[in-house]
JSON list of C-alpha atoms in Angstrom, two decimals:
[
{"chain": "A", "resi": 1, "resn": "MET", "atom": "CA", "xyz": [41.47, 120.57, 55.66]},
{"chain": "A", "resi": 2, "resn": "GLU", "atom": "CA", "xyz": [42.04, 116.41, 55.06]},
{"chain": "A", "resi": 3, "resn": "LEU", "atom": "CA", "xyz": [41.33, 114.91, 51.56]},
{"chain": "A", "resi": 4, "resn": "ARG", "atom": "CA", "xyz": [39.62, 111.59, 51.90]},
{"chain": "A", "resi": 5, "resn": "ILE", "atom": "CA", "xyz": [39.25, 108.73, 48.90]},
{"chain": "A", "resi": 6, "resn": "ASN", "atom": "CA", "xyz": [36.65, 106.15, 48.74]},
{"chain": "A", "resi": 7, "resn": "PRO", "atom": "CA", "xyz": [38.85, 103.33, 47.71]},
{"chain": "A", "resi": 8, "resn": "THR", "atom": "CA", "xyz": [35.92, 101.33, 45.98]},
{"chain": "A", "resi": 9, "resn": "ALA", "atom": "CA", "xyz": [35.29, 104.52, 43.90]},
{"chain": "A", "resi": 10, "resn": "VAL", "atom": "CA", "xyz": [38.81, 105.65, 42.76]},
{"chain": "A", "resi": 11, "resn": "GLY", "atom": "CA", "xyz": [40.89, 102.50, 41.89]},
{"chain": "A", "resi": 12, "resn": "GLY", "atom": "CA", "xyz": [44.70, 102.49, 41.84]},
{"chain": "A", "resi": 13, "resn": "TYR", "atom": "CA", "xyz": [44.73, 104.76, 44.79]},
{"chain": "A", "resi": 14, "resn": "ARG", "atom": "CA", "xyz": [45.47, 104.64, 48.72]},
{"chain": "A", "resi": 15, "resn": "GLN", "atom": "CA", "xyz": [45.59, 106.34, 51.41]},
{"chain": "A", "resi": 16, "resn": "GLU", "atom": "CA", "xyz": [48.19, 106.24, 54.42]},
{"chain": "A", "resi": 17, "resn": "ARG", "atom": "CA", "xyz": [48.65, 108.75, 57.11]},
{"chain": "A", "resi": 18, "resn": "GLY", "atom": "CA", "xyz": [47.05, 111.57, 55.03]},
{"chain": "A", "resi": 19, "resn": "ILE", "atom": "CA", "xyz": [49.18, 110.94, 52.04]},
{"chain": "A", "resi": 20, "resn": "ILE", "atom": "CA", "xyz": [47.68, 109.94, 48.73]},
{"chain": "A", "resi": 21, "resn": "GLU", "atom": "CA", "xyz": [49.67, 106.85, 46.72]},
{"chain": "A", "resi": 22, "resn": "MET", "atom": "CA", "xyz": [49.14, 105.42, 43.60]},
{"chain": "A", "resi": 23, "resn": "ASP", "atom": "CA", "xyz": [49.44, 101.75, 43.64]},
{"chain": "A", "resi": 24, "resn": "LYS", "atom": "CA", "xyz": [52.16, 100.18, 42.26]},
{"chain": "A", "resi": 25, "resn": "ILE", "atom": "CA", "xyz": [52.30, 97.15, 39.30]},
{"chain": "A", "resi": 26, "resn": "LYS", "atom": "CA", "xyz": [55.00, 95.09, 38.07]},
{"chain": "A", "resi": 27, "resn": "VAL", "atom": "CA", "xyz": [55.54, 94.84, 34.41]},
{"chain": "A", "resi": 28, "resn": "PHE", "atom": "CA", "xyz": [57.57, 92.05, 33.25]},
{"chain": "A", "resi": 29, "resn": "LEU", "atom": "CA", "xyz": [59.26, 92.51, 29.68]},
{"chain": "A", "resi": 30, "resn": "LYS", "atom": "CA", "xyz": [60.18, 90.37, 27.02]},
{"chain": "A", "resi": 31, "resn": "ASP", "atom": "CA", "xyz": [63.99, 90.58, 27.75]},
{"chain": "A", "resi": 32, "resn": "GLY", "atom": "CA", "xyz": [63.59, 89.59, 31.33]},
{"chain": "A", "resi": 33, "resn": "SER", "atom": "CA", "xyz": [63.74, 92.48, 33.15]},
{"chain": "A", "resi": 34, "resn": "VAL", "atom": "CA", "xyz": [61.09, 93.65, 35.34]},
{"chain": "A", "resi": 35, "resn": "ARG", "atom": "CA", "xyz": [59.66, 97.26, 35.85]},
{"chain": "A", "resi": 36, "resn": "GLU", "atom": "CA", "xyz": [57.44, 99.47, 38.52]},
{"chain": "A", "resi": 37, "resn": "TYR", "atom": "CA", "xyz": [54.93, 101.56, 37.19]},
{"chain": "A", "resi": 38, "resn": "PRO", "atom": "CA", "xyz": [51.94, 103.40, 38.93]},
{"chain": "A", "resi": 39, "resn": "ALA", "atom": "CA", "xyz": [48.84, 101.52, 38.12]},
{"chain": "A", "resi": 40, "resn": "GLY", "atom": "CA", "xyz": [46.83, 103.02, 35.17]},
{"chain": "A", "resi": 41, "resn": "VAL", "atom": "CA", "xyz": [49.93, 103.55, 33.30]},
{"chain": "A", "resi": 42, "resn": "THR", "atom": "CA", "xyz": [49.30, 102.76, 29.44]},
{"chain": "A", "resi": 43, "resn": "ILE", "atom": "CA", "xyz": [51.24, 100.69, 27.24]},
{"chain": "A", "resi": 44, "resn": "GLN", "atom": "CA", "xyz": [52.65, 103.68, 25.32]},
{"chain": "A", "resi": 45, "resn": "GLU", "atom": "CA", "xyz": [53.46, 105.34, 28.63]},
{"chain": "A", "resi": 46, "resn": "VAL", "atom": "CA", "xyz": [56.29, 102.12, 29.14]},
{"chain": "A", "resi": 47, "resn": "ALA", "atom": "CA", "xyz": [57.17, 102.20, 25.62]},
{"chain": "A", "resi": 48, "resn": "ASP", "atom": "CA", "xyz": [58.11, 106.21, 26.26]},
{"chain": "A", "resi": 49, "resn": "GLY", "atom": "CA", "xyz": [59.77, 105.24, 29.27]},
{"chain": "A", "resi": 50, "resn": "ILE", "atom": "CA", "xyz": [62.00, 102.26, 28.01]},
{"chain": "A", "resi": 51, "resn": "SER", "atom": "CA", "xyz": [63.41, 104.84, 25.41]},
{"chain": "A", "resi": 52, "resn": "ARG", "atom": "CA", "xyz": [62.08, 107.64, 23.03]},
{"chain": "A", "resi": 53, "resn": "LYS", "atom": "CA", "xyz": [62.59, 105.46, 19.89]},
{"chain": "A", "resi": 54, "resn": "LEU", "atom": "CA", "xyz": [60.71, 102.51, 21.11]},
{"chain": "A", "resi": 55, "resn": "GLY", "atom": "CA", "xyz": [57.82, 104.79, 22.00]},
{"chain": "A", "resi": 56, "resn": "ALA", "atom": "CA", "xyz": [58.02, 106.24, 18.52]},
{"chain": "A", "resi": 57, "resn": "GLN", "atom": "CA", "xyz": [57.93, 102.79, 16.70]},
{"chain": "A", "resi": 58, "resn": "ALA", "atom": "CA", "xyz": [55.42, 101.14, 19.33]},
{"chain": "A", "resi": 59, "resn": "LEU", "atom": "CA", "xyz": [52.46, 100.09, 17.52]},
{"chain": "A", "resi": 60, "resn": "ALA", "atom": "CA", "xyz": [50.44, 97.40, 20.01]},
{"chain": "A", "resi": 61, "resn": "GLY", "atom": "CA", "xyz": [51.40, 95.67, 22.82]},
{"chain": "A", "resi": 62, "resn": "LYS", "atom": "CA", "xyz": [50.69, 91.78, 24.03]},
{"chain": "A", "resi": 63, "resn": "TRP", "atom": "CA", "xyz": [49.69, 92.10, 27.75]},
{"chain": "A", "resi": 64, "resn": "ASN", "atom": "CA", "xyz": [49.71, 88.55, 29.31]},
{"chain": "A", "resi": 65, "resn": "GLY", "atom": "CA", "xyz": [49.31, 87.31, 25.93]},
{"chain": "A", "resi": 66, "resn": "GLU", "atom": "CA", "xyz": [46.33, 89.31, 24.70]},
{"chain": "A", "resi": 67, "resn": "LEU", "atom": "CA", "xyz": [46.88, 92.10, 21.56]},
{"chain": "A", "resi": 68, "resn": "LYS", "atom": "CA", "xyz": [46.10, 95.41, 23.26]},
{"chain": "A", "resi": 69, "resn": "ASP", "atom": "CA", "xyz": [46.17, 98.91, 21.56]},
{"chain": "A", "resi": 70, "resn": "LEU", "atom": "CA", "xyz": [48.73, 101.53, 22.85]},
{"chain": "A", "resi": 71, "resn": "CYS", "atom": "CA", "xyz": [45.97, 103.62, 25.25]},
{"chain": "A", "resi": 72, "resn": "TYR", "atom": "CA", "xyz": [45.39, 100.22, 27.35]},
{"chain": "A", "resi": 73, "resn": "ALA", "atom": "CA", "xyz": [45.94, 100.85, 30.86]},
{"chain": "A", "resi": 74, "resn": "LEU", "atom": "CA", "xyz": [47.59, 98.50, 32.82]},
{"chain": "A", "resi": 75, "resn": "ASN", "atom": "CA", "xyz": [46.10, 97.55, 36.35]},
{"chain": "A", "resi": 76, "resn": "GLU", "atom": "CA", "xyz": [48.02, 94.66, 37.58]},
{"chain": "A", "resi": 77, "resn": "ASP", "atom": "CA", "xyz": [51.46, 93.10, 37.57]},
{"chain": "A", "resi": 78, "resn": "GLY", "atom": "CA", "xyz": [51.66, 91.00, 34.11]},
{"chain": "A", "resi": 79, "resn": "ASN", "atom": "CA", "xyz": [53.51, 90.06, 31.22]},
{"chain": "A", "resi": 80, "resn": "LEU", "atom": "CA", "xyz": [54.46, 92.75, 28.38]},
{"chain": "A", "resi": 81, "resn": "GLU", "atom": "CA", "xyz": [55.65, 92.23, 25.19]},
{"chain": "A", "resi": 82, "resn": "ILE", "atom": "CA", "xyz": [55.76, 95.86, 22.91]},
{"chain": "A", "resi": 83, "resn": "LEU", "atom": "CA", "xyz": [55.08, 95.28, 19.09]},
{"chain": "A", "resi": 84, "resn": "THR", "atom": "CA", "xyz": [57.07, 97.25, 16.32]},
{"chain": "A", "resi": 85, "resn": "PHE", "atom": "CA", "xyz": [56.78, 96.92, 12.57]},
{"chain": "A", "resi": 86, "resn": "THR", "atom": "CA", "xyz": [59.99, 94.40, 13.00]},
{"chain": "A", "resi": 87, "resn": "ASP", "atom": "CA", "xyz": [57.45, 92.01, 14.71]},
{"chain": "A", "resi": 88, "resn": "GLU", "atom": "CA", "xyz": [54.94, 90.05, 12.97]},
{"chain": "A", "resi": 89, "resn": "GLU", "atom": "CA", "xyz": [52.01, 90.64, 14.68]},
{"chain": "A", "resi": 90, "resn": "GLY", "atom": "CA", "xyz": [53.36, 94.36, 14.68]},
{"chain": "A", "resi": 91, "resn": "ARG", "atom": "CA", "xyz": [53.09, 94.43, 10.99]},
{"chain": "A", "resi": 92, "resn": "GLN", "atom": "CA", "xyz": [49.57, 92.68, 10.88]},
{"chain": "A", "resi": 93, "resn": "VAL", "atom": "CA", "xyz": [48.36, 95.78, 13.23]},
{"chain": "A", "resi": 94, "resn": "TYR", "atom": "CA", "xyz": [49.97, 98.08, 11.03]},
{"chain": "A", "resi": 95, "resn": "ARG", "atom": "CA", "xyz": [48.11, 96.85, 7.76]},
{"chain": "A", "resi": 96, "resn": "HIS", "atom": "CA", "xyz": [44.84, 96.16, 9.78]},
{"chain": "A", "resi": 97, "resn": "SER", "atom": "CA", "xyz": [44.67, 99.86, 10.94]},
{"chain": "A", "resi": 98, "resn": "SER", "atom": "CA", "xyz": [46.17, 101.25, 7.22]},
{"chain": "A", "resi": 99, "resn": "SER", "atom": "CA", "xyz": [43.28, 99.41, 5.66]},
{"chain": "A", "resi": 100, "resn": "HIS", "atom": "CA", "xyz": [41.19, 101.02, 8.13]},
{"chain": "A", "resi": 101, "resn": "ILE", "atom": "CA", "xyz": [42.48, 104.57, 7.27]},
{"chain": "A", "resi": 102, "resn": "LEU", "atom": "CA", "xyz": [42.36, 103.83, 3.53]},
{"chain": "A", "resi": 103, "resn": "ALA", "atom": "CA", "xyz": [38.50, 103.02, 3.78]},
{"chain": "A", "resi": 104, "resn": "GLN", "atom": "CA", "xyz": [37.67, 106.20, 5.61]},
{"chain": "A", "resi": 105, "resn": "ALA", "atom": "CA", "xyz": [39.57, 108.24, 3.22]},
{"chain": "A", "resi": 106, "resn": "VAL", "atom": "CA", "xyz": [37.92, 106.79, 0.04]},
{"chain": "A", "resi": 107, "resn": "GLN", "atom": "CA", "xyz": [34.50, 107.02, 1.92]},
{"chain": "A", "resi": 108, "resn": "ARG", "atom": "CA", "xyz": [35.30, 110.84, 2.66]},
{"chain": "A", "resi": 109, "resn": "LEU", "atom": "CA", "xyz": [36.87, 111.64, -0.73]},
{"chain": "A", "resi": 110, "resn": "PHE", "atom": "CA", "xyz": [33.75, 109.52, -3.13]},
{"chain": "A", "resi": 111, "resn": "LEU", "atom": "CA", "xyz": [30.85, 109.65, -1.23]},
{"chain": "A", "resi": 112, "resn": "GLY", "atom": "CA", "xyz": [28.26, 107.20, -1.56]},
{"chain": "A", "resi": 113, "resn": "THR", "atom": "CA", "xyz": [31.44, 104.37, -2.02]},
{"chain": "A", "resi": 114, "resn": "ARG", "atom": "CA", "xyz": [30.10, 100.72, -0.49]},
{"chain": "A", "resi": 115, "resn": "LEU", "atom": "CA", "xyz": [33.02, 99.05, 1.48]},
{"chain": "A", "resi": 116, "resn": "GLY", "atom": "CA", "xyz": [33.74, 95.45, 0.06]},
{"chain": "A", "resi": 117, "resn": "ILE", "atom": "CA", "xyz": [36.29, 93.60, 2.17]},
{"chain": "A", "resi": 118, "resn": "GLY", "atom": "CA", "xyz": [39.66, 94.88, 3.22]},
{"chain": "A", "resi": 119, "resn": "PRO", "atom": "CA", "xyz": [41.70, 92.01, 4.90]},
{"chain": "A", "resi": 120, "resn": "ALA", "atom": "CA", "xyz": [45.60, 92.35, 5.77]},
{"chain": "A", "resi": 121, "resn": "ILE", "atom": "CA", "xyz": [47.50, 90.05, 3.43]},
{"chain": "A", "resi": 122, "resn": "GLU", "atom": "CA", "xyz": [50.92, 88.94, 3.74]},
{"chain": "A", "resi": 123, "resn": "ASN", "atom": "CA", "xyz": [52.83, 91.81, 2.51]},
{"chain": "A", "resi": 124, "resn": "GLY", "atom": "CA", "xyz": [49.88, 94.82, 2.92]},
{"chain": "A", "resi": 125, "resn": "PHE", "atom": "CA", "xyz": [46.46, 95.11, 2.49]},
{"chain": "A", "resi": 126, "resn": "TYR", "atom": "CA", "xyz": [43.81, 95.85, -0.35]},
{"chain": "A", "resi": 127, "resn": "TYR", "atom": "CA", "xyz": [40.59, 97.04, -0.18]},
{"chain": "A", "resi": 128, "resn": "ASP", "atom": "CA", "xyz": [37.13, 96.51, -2.67]},
{"chain": "A", "resi": 129, "resn": "PHE", "atom": "CA", "xyz": [34.95, 99.52, -3.24]},
{"chain": "A", "resi": 130, "resn": "ASP", "atom": "CA", "xyz": [31.75, 99.55, -4.76]},
{"chain": "A", "resi": 131, "resn": "LEU", "atom": "CA", "xyz": [31.38, 103.13, -6.50]},
{"chain": "A", "resi": 132, "resn": "GLU", "atom": "CA", "xyz": [29.59, 104.68, -9.30]},
{"chain": "A", "resi": 133, "resn": "GLN", "atom": "CA", "xyz": [33.06, 106.12, -10.95]},
{"chain": "A", "resi": 134, "resn": "SER", "atom": "CA", "xyz": [36.51, 104.94, -11.41]},
{"chain": "A", "resi": 135, "resn": "PHE", "atom": "CA", "xyz": [39.29, 105.83, -9.52]},
{"chain": "A", "resi": 136, "resn": "THR", "atom": "CA", "xyz": [41.55, 106.04, -12.59]},
{"chain": "A", "resi": 137, "resn": "PRO", "atom": "CA", "xyz": [40.57, 108.32, -15.64]}
]
């Protein structure tokens, strides 16, 4: 039995002599190193491959200068910077995400709560809530 793949239907793969191979991409890292990965690798997978610690601390990535989440798939050669809490942009991502988690938790605990503004700020984040009762007695 011979397996045939339509390259227009399935990106990132090619068939040569009956062998299916994934296309490779080059990822240029901030430290100047270059690594090769199969097309479709995520930013999280790149971080995990560099080190377990970086994989655990990664919050987001900058792919060719654009902020991306860790699930973003890399399908072409490009520049990658992995952001952690030690990076200003990493802290901004963390605070922004945390404010959304806070808002969702408050809405689940206090049904009917309406959300005001909730931006990330220099040293944290806040949210304005409109609800019938007070959070404190």
